Short mmCIF file of C-alpha atoms and ligand atoms in Angstrom, two decimals:
data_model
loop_
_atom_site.label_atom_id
_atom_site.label_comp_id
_atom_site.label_asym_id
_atom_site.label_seq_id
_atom_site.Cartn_x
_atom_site.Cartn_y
_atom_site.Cartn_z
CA UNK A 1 0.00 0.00 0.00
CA UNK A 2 0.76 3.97 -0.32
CA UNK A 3 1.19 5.05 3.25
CA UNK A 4 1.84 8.86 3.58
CA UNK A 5 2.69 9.57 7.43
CA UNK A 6 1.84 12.88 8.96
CA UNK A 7 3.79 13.42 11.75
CA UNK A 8 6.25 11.36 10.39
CA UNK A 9 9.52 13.57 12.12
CA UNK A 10 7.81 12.98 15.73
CA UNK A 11 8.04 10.82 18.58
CA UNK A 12 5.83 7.93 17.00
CA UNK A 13 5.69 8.89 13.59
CA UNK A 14 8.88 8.42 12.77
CA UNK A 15 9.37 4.79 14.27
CA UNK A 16 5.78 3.93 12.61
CA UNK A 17 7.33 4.77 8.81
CA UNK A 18 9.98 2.65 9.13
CA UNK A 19 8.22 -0.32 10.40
CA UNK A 20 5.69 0.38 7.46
CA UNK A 21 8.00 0.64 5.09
CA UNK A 22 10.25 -2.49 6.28
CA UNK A 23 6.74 -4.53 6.10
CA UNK A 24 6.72 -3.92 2.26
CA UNK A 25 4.51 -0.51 2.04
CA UNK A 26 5.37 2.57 0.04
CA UNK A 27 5.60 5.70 3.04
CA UNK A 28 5.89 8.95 2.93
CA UNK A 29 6.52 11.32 5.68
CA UNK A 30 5.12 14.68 6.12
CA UNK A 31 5.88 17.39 8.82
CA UNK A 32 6.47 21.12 9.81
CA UNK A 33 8.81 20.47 12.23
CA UNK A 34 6.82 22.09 14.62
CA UNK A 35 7.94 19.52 17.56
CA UNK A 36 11.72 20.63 17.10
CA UNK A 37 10.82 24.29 16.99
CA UNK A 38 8.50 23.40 20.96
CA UNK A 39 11.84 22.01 22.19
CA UNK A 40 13.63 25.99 21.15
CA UNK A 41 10.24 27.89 23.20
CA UNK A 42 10.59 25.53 26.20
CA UNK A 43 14.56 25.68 26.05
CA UNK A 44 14.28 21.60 26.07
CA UNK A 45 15.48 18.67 23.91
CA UNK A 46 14.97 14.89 23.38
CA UNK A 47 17.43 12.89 25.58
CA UNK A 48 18.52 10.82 22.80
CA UNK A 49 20.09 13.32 20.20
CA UNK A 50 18.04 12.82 17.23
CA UNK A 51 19.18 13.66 13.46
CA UNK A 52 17.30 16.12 11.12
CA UNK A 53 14.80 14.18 8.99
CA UNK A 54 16.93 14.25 5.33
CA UNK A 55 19.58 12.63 7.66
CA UNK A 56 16.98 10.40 8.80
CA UNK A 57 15.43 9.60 5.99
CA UNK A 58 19.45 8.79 3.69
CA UNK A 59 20.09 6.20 6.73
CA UNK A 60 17.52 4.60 6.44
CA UNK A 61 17.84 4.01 2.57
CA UNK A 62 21.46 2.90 3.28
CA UNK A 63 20.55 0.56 6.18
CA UNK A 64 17.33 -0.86 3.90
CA UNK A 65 17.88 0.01 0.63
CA UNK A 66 14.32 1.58 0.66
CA UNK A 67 13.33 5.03 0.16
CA UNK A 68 10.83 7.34 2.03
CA UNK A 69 9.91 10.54 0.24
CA UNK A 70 9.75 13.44 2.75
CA UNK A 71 7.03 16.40 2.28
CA UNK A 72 8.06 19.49 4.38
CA UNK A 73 4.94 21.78 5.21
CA UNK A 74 2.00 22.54 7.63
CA UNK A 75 -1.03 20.47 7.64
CA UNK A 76 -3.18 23.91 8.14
CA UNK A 77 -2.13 24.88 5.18
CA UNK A 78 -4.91 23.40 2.90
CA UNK A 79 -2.69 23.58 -0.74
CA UNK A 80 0.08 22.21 0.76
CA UNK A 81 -2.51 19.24 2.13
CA UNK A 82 -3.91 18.63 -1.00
CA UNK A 83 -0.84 19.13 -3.17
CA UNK A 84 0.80 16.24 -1.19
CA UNK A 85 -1.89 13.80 -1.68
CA UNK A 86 -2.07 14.79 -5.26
CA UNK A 87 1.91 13.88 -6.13
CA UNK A 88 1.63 10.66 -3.31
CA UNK A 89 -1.46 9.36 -4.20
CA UNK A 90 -1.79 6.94 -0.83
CA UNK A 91 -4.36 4.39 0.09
CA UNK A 92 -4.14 4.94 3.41
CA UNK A 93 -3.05 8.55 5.17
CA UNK A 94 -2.17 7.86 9.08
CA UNK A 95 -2.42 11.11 10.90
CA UNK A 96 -0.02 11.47 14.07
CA UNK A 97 0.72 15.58 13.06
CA UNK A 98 -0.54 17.31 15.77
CA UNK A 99 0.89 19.34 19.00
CA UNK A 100 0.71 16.17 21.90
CA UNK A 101 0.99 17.73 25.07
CA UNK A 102 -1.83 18.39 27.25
CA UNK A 103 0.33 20.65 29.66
CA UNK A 104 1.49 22.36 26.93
CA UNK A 105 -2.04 23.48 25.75
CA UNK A 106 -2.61 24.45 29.21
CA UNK A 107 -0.15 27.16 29.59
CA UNK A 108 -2.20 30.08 28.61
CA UNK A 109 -4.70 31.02 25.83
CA UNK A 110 -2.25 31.04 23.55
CA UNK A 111 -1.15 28.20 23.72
CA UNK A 112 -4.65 26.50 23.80
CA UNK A 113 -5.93 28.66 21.09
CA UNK A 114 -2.55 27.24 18.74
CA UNK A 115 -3.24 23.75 20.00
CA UNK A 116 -7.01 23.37 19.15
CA UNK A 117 -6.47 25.62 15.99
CA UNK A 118 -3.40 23.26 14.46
CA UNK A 119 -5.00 20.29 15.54
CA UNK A 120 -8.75 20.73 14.25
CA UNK A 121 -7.95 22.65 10.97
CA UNK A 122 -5.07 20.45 10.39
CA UNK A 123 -7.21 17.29 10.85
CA UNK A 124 -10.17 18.98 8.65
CA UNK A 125 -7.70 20.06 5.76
CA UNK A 126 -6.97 16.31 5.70
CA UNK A 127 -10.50 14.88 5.49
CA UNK A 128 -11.67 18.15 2.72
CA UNK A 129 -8.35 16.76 0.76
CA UNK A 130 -9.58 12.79 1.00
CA UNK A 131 -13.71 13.51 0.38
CA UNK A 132 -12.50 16.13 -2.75
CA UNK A 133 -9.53 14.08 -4.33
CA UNK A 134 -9.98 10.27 -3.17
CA UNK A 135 -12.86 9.05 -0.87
CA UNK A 136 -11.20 5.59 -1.23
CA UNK A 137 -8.14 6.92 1.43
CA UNK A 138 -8.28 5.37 4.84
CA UNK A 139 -8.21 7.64 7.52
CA UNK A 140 -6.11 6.41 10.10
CA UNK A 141 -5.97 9.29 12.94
CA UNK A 142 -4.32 9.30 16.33
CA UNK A 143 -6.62 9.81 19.13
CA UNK A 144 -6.31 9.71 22.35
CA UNK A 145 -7.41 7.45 25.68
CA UNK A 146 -7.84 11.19 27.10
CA UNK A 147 -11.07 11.81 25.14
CA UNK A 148 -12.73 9.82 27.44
CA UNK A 149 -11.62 10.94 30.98
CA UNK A 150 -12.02 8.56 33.47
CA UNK A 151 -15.81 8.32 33.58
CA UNK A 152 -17.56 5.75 36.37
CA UNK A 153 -18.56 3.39 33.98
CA UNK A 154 -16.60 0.60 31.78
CA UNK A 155 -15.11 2.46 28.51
CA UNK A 156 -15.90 1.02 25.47
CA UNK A 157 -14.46 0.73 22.21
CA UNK A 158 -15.96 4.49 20.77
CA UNK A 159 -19.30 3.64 20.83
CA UNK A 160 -22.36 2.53 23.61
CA UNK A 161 -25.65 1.13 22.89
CA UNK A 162 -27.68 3.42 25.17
CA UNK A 163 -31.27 2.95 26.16
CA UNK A 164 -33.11 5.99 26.99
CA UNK A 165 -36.94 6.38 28.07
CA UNK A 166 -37.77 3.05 26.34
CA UNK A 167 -36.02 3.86 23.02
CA UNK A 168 -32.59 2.66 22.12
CA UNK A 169 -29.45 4.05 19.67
CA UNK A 170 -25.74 3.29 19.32
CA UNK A 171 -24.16 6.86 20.16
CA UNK A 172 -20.35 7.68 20.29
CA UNK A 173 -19.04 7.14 23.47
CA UNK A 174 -19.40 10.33 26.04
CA UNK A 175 -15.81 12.13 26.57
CA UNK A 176 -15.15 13.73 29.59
CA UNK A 177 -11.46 14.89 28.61
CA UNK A 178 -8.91 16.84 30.79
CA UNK A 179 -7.50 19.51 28.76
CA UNK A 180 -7.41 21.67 25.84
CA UNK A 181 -5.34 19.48 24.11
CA UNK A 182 -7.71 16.20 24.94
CA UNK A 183 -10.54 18.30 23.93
CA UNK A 184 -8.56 18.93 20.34
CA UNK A 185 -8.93 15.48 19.88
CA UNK A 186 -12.61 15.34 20.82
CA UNK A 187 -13.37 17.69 18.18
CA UNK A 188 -11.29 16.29 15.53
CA UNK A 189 -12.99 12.44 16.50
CA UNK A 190 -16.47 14.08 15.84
CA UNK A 191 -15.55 15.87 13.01
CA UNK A 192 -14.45 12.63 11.29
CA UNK A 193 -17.38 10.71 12.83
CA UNK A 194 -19.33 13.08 10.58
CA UNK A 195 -17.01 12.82 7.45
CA UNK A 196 -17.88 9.25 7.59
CA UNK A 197 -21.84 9.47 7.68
CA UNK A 198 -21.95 12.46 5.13
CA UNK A 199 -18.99 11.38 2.52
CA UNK A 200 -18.73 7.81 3.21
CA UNK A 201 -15.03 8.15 4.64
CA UNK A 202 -13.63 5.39 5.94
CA UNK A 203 -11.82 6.15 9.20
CA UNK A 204 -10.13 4.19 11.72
CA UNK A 205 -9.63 6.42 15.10
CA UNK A 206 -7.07 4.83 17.17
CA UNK A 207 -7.95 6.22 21.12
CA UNK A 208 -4.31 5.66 22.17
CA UNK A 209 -2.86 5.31 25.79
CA UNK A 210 0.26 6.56 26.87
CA UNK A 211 3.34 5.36 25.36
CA UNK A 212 6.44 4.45 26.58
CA UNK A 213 9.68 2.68 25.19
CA UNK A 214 12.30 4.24 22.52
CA UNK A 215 13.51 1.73 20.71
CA UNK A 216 11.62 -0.68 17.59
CA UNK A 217 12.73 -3.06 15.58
CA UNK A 218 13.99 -0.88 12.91
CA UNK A 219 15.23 2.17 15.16
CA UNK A 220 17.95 0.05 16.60
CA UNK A 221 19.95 -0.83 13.00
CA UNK A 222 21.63 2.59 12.94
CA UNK A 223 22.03 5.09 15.97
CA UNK A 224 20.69 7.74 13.29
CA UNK A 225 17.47 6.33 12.72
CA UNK A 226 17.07 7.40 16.69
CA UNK A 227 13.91 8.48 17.83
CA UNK A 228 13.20 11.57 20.38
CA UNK A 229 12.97 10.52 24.12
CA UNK A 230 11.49 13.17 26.21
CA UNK A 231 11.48 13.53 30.17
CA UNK A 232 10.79 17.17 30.82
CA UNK A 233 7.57 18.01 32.49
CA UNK A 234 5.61 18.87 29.31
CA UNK A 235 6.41 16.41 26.37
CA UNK A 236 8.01 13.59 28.97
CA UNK A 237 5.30 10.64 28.92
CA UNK A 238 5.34 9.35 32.52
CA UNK A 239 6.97 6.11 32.64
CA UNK A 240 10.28 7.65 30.48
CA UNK A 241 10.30 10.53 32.76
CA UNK A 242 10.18 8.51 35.92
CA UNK A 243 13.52 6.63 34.28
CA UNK A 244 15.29 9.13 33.47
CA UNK A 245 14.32 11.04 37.31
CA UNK A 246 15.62 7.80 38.59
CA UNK A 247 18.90 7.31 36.55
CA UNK A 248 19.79 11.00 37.34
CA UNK A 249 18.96 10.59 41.04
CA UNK A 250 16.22 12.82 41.02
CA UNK A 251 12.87 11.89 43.08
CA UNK A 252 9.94 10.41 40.47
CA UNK A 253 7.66 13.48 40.87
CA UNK A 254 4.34 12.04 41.17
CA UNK A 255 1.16 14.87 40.93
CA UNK A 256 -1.01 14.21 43.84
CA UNK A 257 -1.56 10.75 45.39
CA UNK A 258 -0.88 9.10 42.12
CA UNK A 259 -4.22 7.15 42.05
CA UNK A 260 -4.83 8.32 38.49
CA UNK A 261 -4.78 5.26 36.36
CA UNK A 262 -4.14 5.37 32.41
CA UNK A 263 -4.24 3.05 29.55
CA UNK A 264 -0.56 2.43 28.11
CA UNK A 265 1.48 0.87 25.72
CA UNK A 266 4.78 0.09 24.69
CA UNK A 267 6.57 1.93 21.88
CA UNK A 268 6.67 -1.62 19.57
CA UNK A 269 2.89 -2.26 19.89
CA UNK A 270 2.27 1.39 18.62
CA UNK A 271 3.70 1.23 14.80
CA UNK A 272 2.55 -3.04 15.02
CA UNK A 273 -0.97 -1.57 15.78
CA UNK A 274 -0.59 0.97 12.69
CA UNK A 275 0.48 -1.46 11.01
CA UNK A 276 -2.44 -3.36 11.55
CA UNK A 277 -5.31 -0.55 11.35
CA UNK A 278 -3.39 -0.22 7.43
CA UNK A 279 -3.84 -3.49 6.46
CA UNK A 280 -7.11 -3.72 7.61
CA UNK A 281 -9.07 -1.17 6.17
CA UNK A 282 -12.47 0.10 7.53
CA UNK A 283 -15.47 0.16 5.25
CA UNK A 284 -16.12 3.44 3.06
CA UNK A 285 -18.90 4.93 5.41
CA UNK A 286 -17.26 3.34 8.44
CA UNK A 287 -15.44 5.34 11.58
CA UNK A 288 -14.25 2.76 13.51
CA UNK A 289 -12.51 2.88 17.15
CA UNK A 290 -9.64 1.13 18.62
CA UNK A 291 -8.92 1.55 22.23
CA UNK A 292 -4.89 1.48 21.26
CA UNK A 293 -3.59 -0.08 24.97
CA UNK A 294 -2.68 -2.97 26.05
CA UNK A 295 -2.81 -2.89 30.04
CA UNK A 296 -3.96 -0.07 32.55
CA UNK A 297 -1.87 1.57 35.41
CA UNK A 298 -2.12 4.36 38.21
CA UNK A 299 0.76 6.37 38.39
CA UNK A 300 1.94 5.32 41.71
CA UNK A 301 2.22 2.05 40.74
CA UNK A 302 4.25 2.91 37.46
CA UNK A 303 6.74 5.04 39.95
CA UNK A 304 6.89 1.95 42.29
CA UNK A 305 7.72 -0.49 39.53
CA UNK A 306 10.41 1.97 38.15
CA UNK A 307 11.86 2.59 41.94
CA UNK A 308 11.93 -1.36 42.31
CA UNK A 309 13.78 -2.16 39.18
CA UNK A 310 16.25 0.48 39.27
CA UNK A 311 19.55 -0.75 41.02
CA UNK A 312 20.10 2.56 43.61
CA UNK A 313 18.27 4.38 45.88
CA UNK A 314 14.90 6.62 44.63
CA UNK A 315 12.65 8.96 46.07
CA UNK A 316 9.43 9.27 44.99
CA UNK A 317 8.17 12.57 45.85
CA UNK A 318 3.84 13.44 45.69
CA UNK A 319 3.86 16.90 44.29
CA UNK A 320 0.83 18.76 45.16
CA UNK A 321 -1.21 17.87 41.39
CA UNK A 322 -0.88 20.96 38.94
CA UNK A 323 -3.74 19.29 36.91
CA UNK A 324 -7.39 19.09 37.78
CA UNK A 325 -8.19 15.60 37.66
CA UNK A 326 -9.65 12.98 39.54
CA UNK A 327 -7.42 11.70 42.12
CA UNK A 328 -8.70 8.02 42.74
CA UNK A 329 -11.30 6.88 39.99
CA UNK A 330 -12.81 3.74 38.48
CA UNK A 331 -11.05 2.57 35.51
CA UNK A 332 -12.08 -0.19 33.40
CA UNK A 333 -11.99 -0.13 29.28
CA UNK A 334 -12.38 -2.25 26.97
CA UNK A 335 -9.64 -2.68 24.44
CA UNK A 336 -10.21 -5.84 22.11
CA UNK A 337 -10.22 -4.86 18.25
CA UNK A 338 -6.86 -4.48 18.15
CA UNK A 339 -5.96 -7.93 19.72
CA UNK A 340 -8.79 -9.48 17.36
CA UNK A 341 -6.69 -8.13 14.03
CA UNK A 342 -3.56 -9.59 15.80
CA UNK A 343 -2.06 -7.77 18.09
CA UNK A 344 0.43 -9.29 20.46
CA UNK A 345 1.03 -7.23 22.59
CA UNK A 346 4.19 -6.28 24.61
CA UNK A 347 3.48 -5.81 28.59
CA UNK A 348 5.48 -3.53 30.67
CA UNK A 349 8.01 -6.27 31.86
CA UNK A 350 10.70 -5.41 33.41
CA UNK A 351 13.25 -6.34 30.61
CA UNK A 352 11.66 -3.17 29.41
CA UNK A 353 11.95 -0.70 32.06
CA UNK A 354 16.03 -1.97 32.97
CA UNK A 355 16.42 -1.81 28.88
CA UNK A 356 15.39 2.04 29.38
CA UNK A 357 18.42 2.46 32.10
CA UNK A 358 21.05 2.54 29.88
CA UNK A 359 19.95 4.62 27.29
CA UNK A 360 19.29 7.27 30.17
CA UNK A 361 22.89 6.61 31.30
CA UNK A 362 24.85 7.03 27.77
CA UNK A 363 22.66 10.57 27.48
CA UNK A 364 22.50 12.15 31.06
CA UNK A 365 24.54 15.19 30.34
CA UNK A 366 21.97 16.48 27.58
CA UNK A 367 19.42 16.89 30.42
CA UNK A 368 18.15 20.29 31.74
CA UNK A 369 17.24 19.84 35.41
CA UNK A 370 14.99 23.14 35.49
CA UNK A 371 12.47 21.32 33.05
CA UNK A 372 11.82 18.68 34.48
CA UNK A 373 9.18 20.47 37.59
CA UNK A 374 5.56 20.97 36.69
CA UNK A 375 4.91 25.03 36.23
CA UNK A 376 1.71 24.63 33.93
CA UNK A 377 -1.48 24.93 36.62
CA UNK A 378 -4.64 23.83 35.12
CA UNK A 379 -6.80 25.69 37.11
CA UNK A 380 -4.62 29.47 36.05
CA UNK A 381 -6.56 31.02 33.27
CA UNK A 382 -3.60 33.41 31.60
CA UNK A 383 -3.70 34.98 28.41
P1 LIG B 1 5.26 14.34 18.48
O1 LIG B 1 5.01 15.73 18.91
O2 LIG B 1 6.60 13.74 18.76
O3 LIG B 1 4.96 14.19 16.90
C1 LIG B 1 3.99 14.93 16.22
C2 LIG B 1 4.62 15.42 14.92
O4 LIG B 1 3.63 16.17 14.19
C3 LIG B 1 5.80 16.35 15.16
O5 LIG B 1 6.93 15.93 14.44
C4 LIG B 1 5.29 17.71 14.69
O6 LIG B 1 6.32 18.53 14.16
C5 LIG B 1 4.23 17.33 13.66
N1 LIG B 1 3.19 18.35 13.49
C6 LIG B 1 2.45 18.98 14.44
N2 LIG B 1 1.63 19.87 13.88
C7 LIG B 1 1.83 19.81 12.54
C8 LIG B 1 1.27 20.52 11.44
N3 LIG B 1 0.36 21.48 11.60
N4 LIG B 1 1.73 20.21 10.20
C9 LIG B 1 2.68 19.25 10.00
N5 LIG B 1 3.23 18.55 11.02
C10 LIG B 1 2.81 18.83 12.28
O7 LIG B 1 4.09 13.45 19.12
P2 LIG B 1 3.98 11.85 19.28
O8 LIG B 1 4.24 11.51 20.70
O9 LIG B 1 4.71 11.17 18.20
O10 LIG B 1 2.42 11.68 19.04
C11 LIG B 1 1.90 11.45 17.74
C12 LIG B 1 0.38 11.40 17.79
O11 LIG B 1 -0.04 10.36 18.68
C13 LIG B 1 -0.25 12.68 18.29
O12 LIG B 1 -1.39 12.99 17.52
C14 LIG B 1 -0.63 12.36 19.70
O13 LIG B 1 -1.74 13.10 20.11
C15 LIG B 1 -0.93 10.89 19.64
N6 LIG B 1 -0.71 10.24 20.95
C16 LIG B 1 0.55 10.17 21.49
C17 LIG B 1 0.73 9.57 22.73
C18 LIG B 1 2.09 9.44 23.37
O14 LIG B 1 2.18 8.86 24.45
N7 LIG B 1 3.15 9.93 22.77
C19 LIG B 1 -0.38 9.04 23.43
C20 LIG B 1 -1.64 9.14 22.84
C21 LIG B 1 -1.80 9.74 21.60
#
């Protein structure tokens, strides 16, 4: 298949081209390099030095002898969205280009204002480019586990059968997200929801948990085909940033009581998942939900499992929470469609978590100590 990768220069996008493109597809990678140009604001940088995307992209010909055609531009620009699909002509776009951080779109108005604005009219640029040029292309579009909050009912898979006053309907899922950024996502799931039932799309929305892990499969043939690793206190996923507070002998700072519990997943499951949502196309007409996760954890467990395998002493500190969220919660989702297509998945062992040590080791001295405290406060409303 014709995979073209938005996002492709990030965190997950990257690793996911590669494994595409080493299982036989066609990829090719689009971004703005808006992630690198965060990491200047916020005076921060992945742990693991990572090389500029032509560099990126000429490894990984040399280590596979394959190519992957790179399309430099902003997804909010709508010519440069449908020019792209025009010259790639894909089957399937998978759409990982958006700004990720839910602290980050907390920070002020701006910054929620830029998140929901890139995010939403990035996202609808995409769908306006598939119903006008090729309502064959499957829409394969990062969500996130976020959109649903941690409601007091079982999650399922996008959608509920709900029975109301004697009648009955299958509705999307209710979302109860925690942040400008979660709520970006919201907006972009209904918008393709609706893309769906008035073009016909077909649209696979992957709800994905937190990830953690920095190495695949294909990463690991050539230290230039690195991808980013962040720990500071607005990109850093929790899991890497409690390994890297640990390796540097800093305390794991966990935000309240740590009774929050999330969906996660490891790095490797993430582009195996894409990989299947590709191959398996929904039907034109058809928005279909994954519940991309493989087990559930709170976040004082994740900081006890990190304290236990590391070989030294840590401190885990409970940080008053700068978030508003729910501090002890029932959490209970379903997350089968994934495993029924294949999936097998990778649980947070701890051959992972010591495997992480190392790579914190070899890159300690690129770290900036300041970043790594919580400054964004949920409930501040700044301009
Ligand atoms: P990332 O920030 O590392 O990658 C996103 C990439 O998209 C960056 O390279 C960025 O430059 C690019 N981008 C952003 N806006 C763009 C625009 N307007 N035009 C072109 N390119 C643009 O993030 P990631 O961790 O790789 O996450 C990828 C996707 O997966 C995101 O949509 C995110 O919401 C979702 N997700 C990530 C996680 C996680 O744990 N990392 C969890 C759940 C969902």
């Amino acid at each position: 298949m014709r995979v073209l990768v938005l996002g492709g220069d990030g965190y997950l996008g990257w690793p996911t081209a590669l494994h595409l493109s080493d299982r036989g597809h066609e990829v090719a990678v689009v971004d703005n390099f808006a992630r690198r140009k965060y990491d200047e604001e916020l005076g921060s940088q992945s742990l693991v030095a990572i090389e500029d995307l032509s560099v990126r992209v000429a490894a990984w010909k040399e280590v596979s002898g394959k190519e992957i055609p790179m399309y430099v531009g902003d997804l909010v620009e709508a010519d440069f969205v449908y020019q792209t699909v025009r010259e790639f002509q894909p089957d399937t776009i998978v759409h990982f280009g958006e700004q990720r951080a839910a602290p980050y779109s907390m920070i002020d108005r701006e910054h929620a204002v830029y998140t929901q604005y890139n995010n939403v009219v990035g996202n609808l640029n995409v769908m306006y480019a598939i119903a006008e040029l090729n309502p064959e292309i499957h829409l394969v579009k990062l969500g996130t586990m976020g959109e649903y909050g941690t409601p007091n009912i079982d999650i399922e898979e996008g959608w509920l059968e709900v029975e109301h006053n004697g009648r009955k309907d299958r509705m999307l899922f209710p979302k109860k997200p925690g942040s400008f950024y979660h709520l970006s996502k919201v907006h972009d799931s209904h918008n393709i929801e609706f893309g769906c039932r008035i073009w016909g799309m077909r649209a696979t929305d992957l709800n994905q948990g937190v990830v953690y892990g920095q190495q695949t499969e294909q990463t690991i043939r050539d230290p230039r085909l690195a991808t980013r690793f962040d720990y500071d206190a607005i990109f850093g996923t929790v899991l890497n940033r409690f390994v890297i507070q640990a390796v540097l002998g800093q305390p794991l700072t966990v935000y309240g009581k740590g009774g929050q519990t999330r969906g996660m997943l490891d790095i490797r499951d993430t582009v195996e998942c894409l990989r299947l949502a590709v191959e398996n196309p929904a039907d034109r007409g058809e928005f279909r939900v994954f519940n991309q996760m493989t087990e559930s954890y709170s976040v004082k467990h994740i900081a006890e499992l990190v304290a236990e395998r590391f070989a030294g002493p840590v401190q885990i500190d409970y940080l008053e929470n700068p978030r508003v969220e729910q501090a002890e919660h029932y959490y209970n989702v379903k997350h089968t469609g994934l495993v029924e297509l294949g999936l097998k998945p990778h649980f947070l062992s701890d051959t992972l978590i010591e495997s992480l040590f190392p790579i914190v080791e070899e890159n300690k001295h690129r770290v900036n100590m300041e970043n790594m405290l919580p400054k964004v406060k949920w409930a501040s409303a700044k301009n």
